[in-house]
XYZ file of C-alpha atoms in Angstrom:
364
model
C 107.456 134.717 45.423
C 108.095 138.678 46.072
C 106.932 140.885 48.590
C 103.148 141.870 48.941
C 102.244 145.059 46.674
C 99.216 147.132 47.735
C 97.963 150.193 46.861
C 97.730 153.659 48.743
C 96.458 156.583 47.971
C 97.937 160.364 48.278
C 96.490 163.557 46.944
C 97.513 163.184 43.457
C 97.866 159.357 42.477
C 97.844 155.733 43.343
C 101.075 153.964 43.525
C 102.005 150.463 44.265
C 103.912 150.084 47.498
C 104.895 147.436 50.156
C 102.339 147.912 52.596
C 103.339 144.807 54.231
C 106.981 143.832 53.541
C 108.553 140.174 53.739
C 111.703 140.276 55.583
C 114.561 138.301 53.450
C 114.861 136.008 56.570
C 111.676 135.069 56.540
C 111.643 132.239 53.959
C 112.110 129.761 54.743
C 111.399 129.293 58.416
C 114.391 128.015 60.459
C 114.498 128.051 64.030
C 116.625 130.314 66.065
C 118.098 127.871 67.952
C 118.442 124.311 68.877
C 115.152 122.352 67.874
C 113.251 121.583 71.117
C 112.153 117.992 71.501
C 108.704 117.171 70.356
C 106.143 116.953 73.277
C 102.567 115.176 72.789
C 100.773 116.055 75.767
C 101.867 119.184 78.180
C 99.994 121.048 80.557
C 100.237 125.210 81.801
C 99.082 127.214 84.909
C 95.198 127.288 84.025
C 92.759 124.604 83.114
C 93.099 122.508 79.855
C 95.910 120.620 78.104
C 97.921 121.460 74.838
C 97.942 118.296 72.770
C 100.383 118.008 69.599
C 100.042 115.277 66.932
C 102.805 114.835 64.525
C 101.245 112.955 61.290
C 103.435 111.192 58.671
C 102.382 114.032 55.798
C 104.332 116.367 57.816
C 103.590 119.366 60.140
C 101.869 119.309 63.661
C 98.213 119.604 64.386
C 97.658 121.627 67.817
C 94.755 121.610 70.013
C 93.924 122.837 73.500
C 91.636 120.230 74.703
C 89.330 119.798 78.134
C 89.463 116.786 79.934
C 86.344 115.170 78.151
C 88.208 115.574 74.906
C 91.515 114.064 76.535
C 89.428 110.714 77.068
C 87.966 110.956 73.484
C 91.646 111.006 72.398
C 92.918 108.122 74.728
C 95.338 110.240 76.782
C 95.972 110.580 80.466
C 94.599 113.487 81.861
C 97.698 114.027 84.461
C 100.884 112.610 82.763
C 102.548 114.501 80.254
C 103.445 112.094 77.160
C 106.109 112.238 74.138
C 105.002 111.297 70.484
C 104.686 107.726 69.413
C 107.783 106.282 67.843
C 105.004 104.130 65.491
C 104.202 106.530 62.624
C 100.969 104.638 62.473
C 100.133 104.974 65.957
C 100.767 108.594 65.586
C 98.358 109.017 62.642
C 96.006 107.405 64.389
C 95.870 110.002 67.243
C 96.187 112.780 64.366
C 92.869 111.416 62.977
C 91.163 111.772 65.936
C 92.620 115.096 66.717
C 91.523 116.197 63.295
C 87.630 115.408 64.632
C 88.070 118.202 66.955
C 89.130 121.211 64.832
C 92.719 121.580 65.559
C 95.297 123.925 63.868
C 97.775 122.473 61.497
C 101.266 124.153 61.049
C 104.246 123.321 58.809
C 106.013 122.802 61.398
C 107.005 123.950 65.362
C 109.316 126.563 64.227
C 106.601 128.012 61.665
C 104.476 128.309 64.680
C 106.777 129.865 66.962
C 107.817 132.466 64.570
C 103.988 132.959 63.528
C 103.504 134.167 67.293
C 106.890 135.848 67.271
C 105.740 138.361 64.320
C 101.960 138.683 66.107
C 103.627 139.752 69.393
C 105.874 142.321 67.290
C 102.353 143.677 65.354
C 100.796 144.035 69.014
C 103.742 145.868 70.137
C 103.878 147.860 67.174
C 100.057 148.717 67.516
C 99.365 146.855 64.480
C 96.086 145.223 65.947
C 93.625 144.197 63.431
C 90.406 145.918 65.539
C 87.769 145.252 62.727
C 87.705 141.496 62.520
C 85.429 139.594 65.150
C 86.829 136.815 66.695
C 85.216 133.337 65.532
C 84.876 130.358 67.738
C 84.024 126.931 66.973
C 82.738 123.867 68.874
C 82.900 120.538 67.792
C 81.638 117.150 69.179
C 82.205 113.744 67.600
C 78.566 111.737 67.589
C 78.677 107.984 68.716
C 77.314 106.829 65.032
C 79.812 108.823 63.443
C 79.719 112.155 62.275
C 80.797 115.605 63.840
C 78.566 118.258 64.939
C 79.666 121.637 64.601
C 78.655 125.436 65.752
C 80.715 128.449 64.576
C 79.868 131.845 66.335
C 81.125 135.463 66.606
C 82.561 136.585 70.111
C 79.582 138.910 70.451
C 76.988 136.180 69.894
C 78.773 133.703 71.838
C 78.672 136.240 75.077
C 74.933 137.102 74.259
C 73.853 133.396 73.927
C 76.676 132.152 76.690
C 77.678 129.378 74.367
C 80.699 128.537 76.416
C 78.505 126.498 78.558
C 78.675 123.955 75.688
C 82.112 123.016 77.203
C 81.134 122.192 80.251
C 79.729 118.675 78.711
C 80.786 115.714 80.788
C 81.118 113.555 77.471
C 80.943 113.880 73.891
C 76.946 112.773 73.710
C 76.060 115.539 76.131
C 78.321 118.033 73.980
C 76.713 116.630 70.762
C 73.180 117.731 72.400
C 74.289 121.352 73.374
C 75.449 122.030 70.200
C 72.257 120.689 68.542
C 70.450 122.805 70.905
C 72.020 125.945 70.130
C 71.777 125.542 66.346
C 74.666 123.504 65.410
C 74.971 121.585 62.262
C 75.564 118.180 61.503
C 77.772 116.383 59.202
C 77.652 112.986 58.529
C 80.700 112.261 56.888
C 83.462 114.871 58.732
C 85.400 115.401 55.493
C 82.330 117.494 54.008
C 82.817 120.052 57.161
C 84.501 123.183 55.746
C 85.359 124.218 59.422
C 87.844 120.711 59.826
C 90.896 120.716 57.927
C 89.988 117.967 55.347
C 88.883 120.399 52.835
C 91.793 122.789 53.126
C 94.836 123.193 55.781
C 93.275 126.804 56.581
C 89.700 126.131 57.666
C 89.693 129.149 59.493
C 89.464 130.729 56.028
C 86.087 129.391 55.464
C 84.687 131.297 58.793
C 85.433 134.653 56.518
C 82.040 135.758 54.704
C 83.467 137.843 51.698
C 81.132 139.962 49.641
C 82.464 140.178 45.963
C 80.696 143.116 43.793
C 81.647 142.862 40.019
C 79.740 143.890 37.127
C 82.050 141.848 34.889
C 80.954 137.963 34.743
C 84.277 136.957 33.547
C 86.354 138.803 36.604
C 83.539 137.639 39.065
C 84.509 133.912 38.357
C 88.119 134.591 38.136
C 88.135 136.701 41.471
C 85.774 133.715 42.973
C 87.813 130.622 42.134
C 90.947 132.196 43.132
C 88.969 132.990 46.448
C 87.731 129.138 46.799
C 91.395 127.925 45.893
C 92.755 129.621 48.896
C 90.116 128.432 51.377
C 87.508 131.335 51.411
C 84.746 129.461 50.309
C 81.908 131.803 51.918
C 81.289 134.134 49.350
C 78.451 136.198 48.067
C 78.557 137.536 44.831
C 76.698 140.739 43.551
C 76.766 142.292 40.256
C 76.353 146.219 40.893
C 76.722 148.622 43.679
C 72.996 148.891 44.532
C 72.810 145.312 45.013
C 76.014 145.329 47.150
C 74.222 147.974 49.757
C 71.185 146.300 49.635
C 72.912 142.493 50.661
C 75.077 144.572 53.408
C 71.802 146.325 54.862
C 69.441 143.349 54.771
C 72.392 141.045 56.594
C 72.753 143.923 59.360
C 68.913 144.119 59.757
C 67.876 140.560 59.907
C 69.865 138.447 62.772
C 69.455 135.148 61.197
C 71.741 136.098 58.416
C 75.583 136.391 58.543
C 76.987 139.888 57.646
C 79.634 140.099 55.459
C 83.379 140.331 56.632
C 84.711 141.992 54.264
C 83.926 143.734 50.722
C 85.884 143.265 47.574
C 84.969 145.351 44.704
C 85.543 145.987 40.986
C 86.363 149.916 40.445
C 83.427 150.267 37.806
C 80.731 149.296 39.800
C 77.332 149.609 37.417
C 74.566 151.680 39.335
C 76.663 152.438 42.172
C 80.084 152.458 41.799
C 82.836 151.251 44.615
C 83.523 154.840 46.060
C 80.232 155.754 46.741
C 79.736 152.528 48.203
C 82.529 152.912 50.426
C 81.639 156.484 51.340
C 77.757 155.336 52.158
C 79.277 152.915 54.434
C 81.692 155.077 56.326
C 79.740 158.103 56.746
C 75.771 157.596 55.885
C 74.211 156.534 59.735
C 71.862 153.682 58.175
C 75.120 152.094 57.090
C 78.013 153.114 59.147
C 76.162 151.791 62.285
C 76.783 148.014 60.904
C 79.983 148.574 58.493
C 81.817 151.602 59.669
C 85.074 149.349 59.843
C 84.260 146.595 57.646
C 87.467 146.390 55.319
C 86.825 147.658 51.461
C 89.171 146.364 49.079
C 89.153 147.710 45.456
C 90.182 146.361 42.608
C 91.412 148.800 39.959
C 93.171 147.736 36.412
C 96.753 148.176 36.870
C 96.575 150.519 34.193
C 94.199 153.116 36.512
C 97.159 152.939 39.195
C 98.401 156.487 38.229
C 95.163 157.877 37.656
C 94.875 161.191 39.852
C 91.068 160.980 40.343
C 91.245 157.454 41.369
C 94.109 158.386 44.185
C 92.005 161.542 45.344
C 88.528 158.989 45.754
C 90.806 156.079 47.462
C 90.588 157.494 50.908
C 87.871 155.222 52.193
C 89.338 152.163 50.765
C 91.211 149.520 53.075
C 93.237 148.112 50.698
C 93.886 147.225 46.976
C 94.223 144.388 44.450
C 95.128 145.522 40.907
C 93.771 143.453 38.055
C 94.976 141.291 36.718
C 94.684 139.657 39.921
C 97.832 137.884 41.516
C 97.268 134.979 43.570
C 99.824 135.561 46.220
C 98.667 139.018 46.561
C 94.771 138.427 46.813
C 95.814 135.769 49.376
C 97.746 138.186 51.796
C 95.354 140.723 51.367
C 92.424 138.628 52.536
C 94.306 137.198 55.442
C 95.857 140.279 56.388
C 92.183 141.982 56.385
C 90.047 139.279 57.510
C 91.938 137.160 60.186
C 93.382 137.642 63.542
C 96.195 136.158 65.418
C 99.293 134.474 63.751
C 97.372 132.634 61.676
C 97.446 135.454 59.098
C 100.908 135.036 58.874
C 100.692 131.664 57.314
C 100.671 131.522 53.383
C 99.408 128.529 51.506
C 101.623 127.131 48.261
C 101.075 127.840 44.742
C 98.343 125.451 44.005
C 95.559 123.123 45.842
C 97.894 120.338 46.250
C 100.739 121.901 47.048
C 98.848 124.277 50.238
C 100.115 121.938 52.796
C 103.301 121.109 51.447
C 104.378 124.526 50.769
C 102.725 126.351 53.287
C 105.078 128.823 54.953
C 105.348 131.946 57.697
C 105.929 135.160 56.478
C 107.219 138.004 58.409
C 104.969 141.258 57.604
C 106.383 144.510 58.774
C 104.216 147.855 58.326
């Protein structure tokens, strides 16, 4: 696939340019040195244990574990360990790990490469300041099923949710997650925050507001987002409805505020540019959404329109229509994810997502 294309504003027009460009050396990901031996359990200088599982389907699961979680996995609390030579035994460990919300990576090299990209971008000052880190808590019930709680850093701090990790066993952790309003899934495969539905469950934590007055466009865009793992989508048909939803979510603490606004250029009642102006400059909105990413979806035939270019200064990015799936994916991960997972793209289809997942090199 080609390099990511986005659109930037100028005084006279909008032109497509590669805001993020892919290095020719980035695909396929190859180790820069001799491959290191695989390790199942390792310890660092701080508390906690790093566990890696190598499923027969490929890739590697990575999980930072507490002592209680190590016991659940059947691993020693103090001894390092290597992967099993028996694929069935290794798959059994991975099956238990998957209930605790690990990250899946295509390979160890891909994981290291993504972290290398993250450190490079931090060094260049390309931090993604507008996203709030989302924290997940998992516990496996003795009768089957999983308890799950997901919250932003601010909520975790205000409610002191870190205490959940002080649980001495799984049952106690289940009770704590339930106490703080978690959700119980009798069938773990139904939980979108585990990797049973998608190898990119962190995307299910992103809440997208999609605004488009065209029913056909809405359905195509919504379907593409869902295929890419962005399954939490609120859909509105005009700018007035979008602003009302945003304001209601900000004022009602029980509602989840959208993390990104993706809007068609030609929104009815209040257009996308006026929505952006209000969100950036009107205090009623800006106190909550001054930094929310706003991605515009203009038709490609409008990219040279001078008026469009002059109005686009308050937009974060652009995905021209007809929408290309890879460009939509790149834009969404760029503006909604933090850390090295924003450098991991899926394959060309849902079925190929795990097989063809790859790390890309993104440069400003």
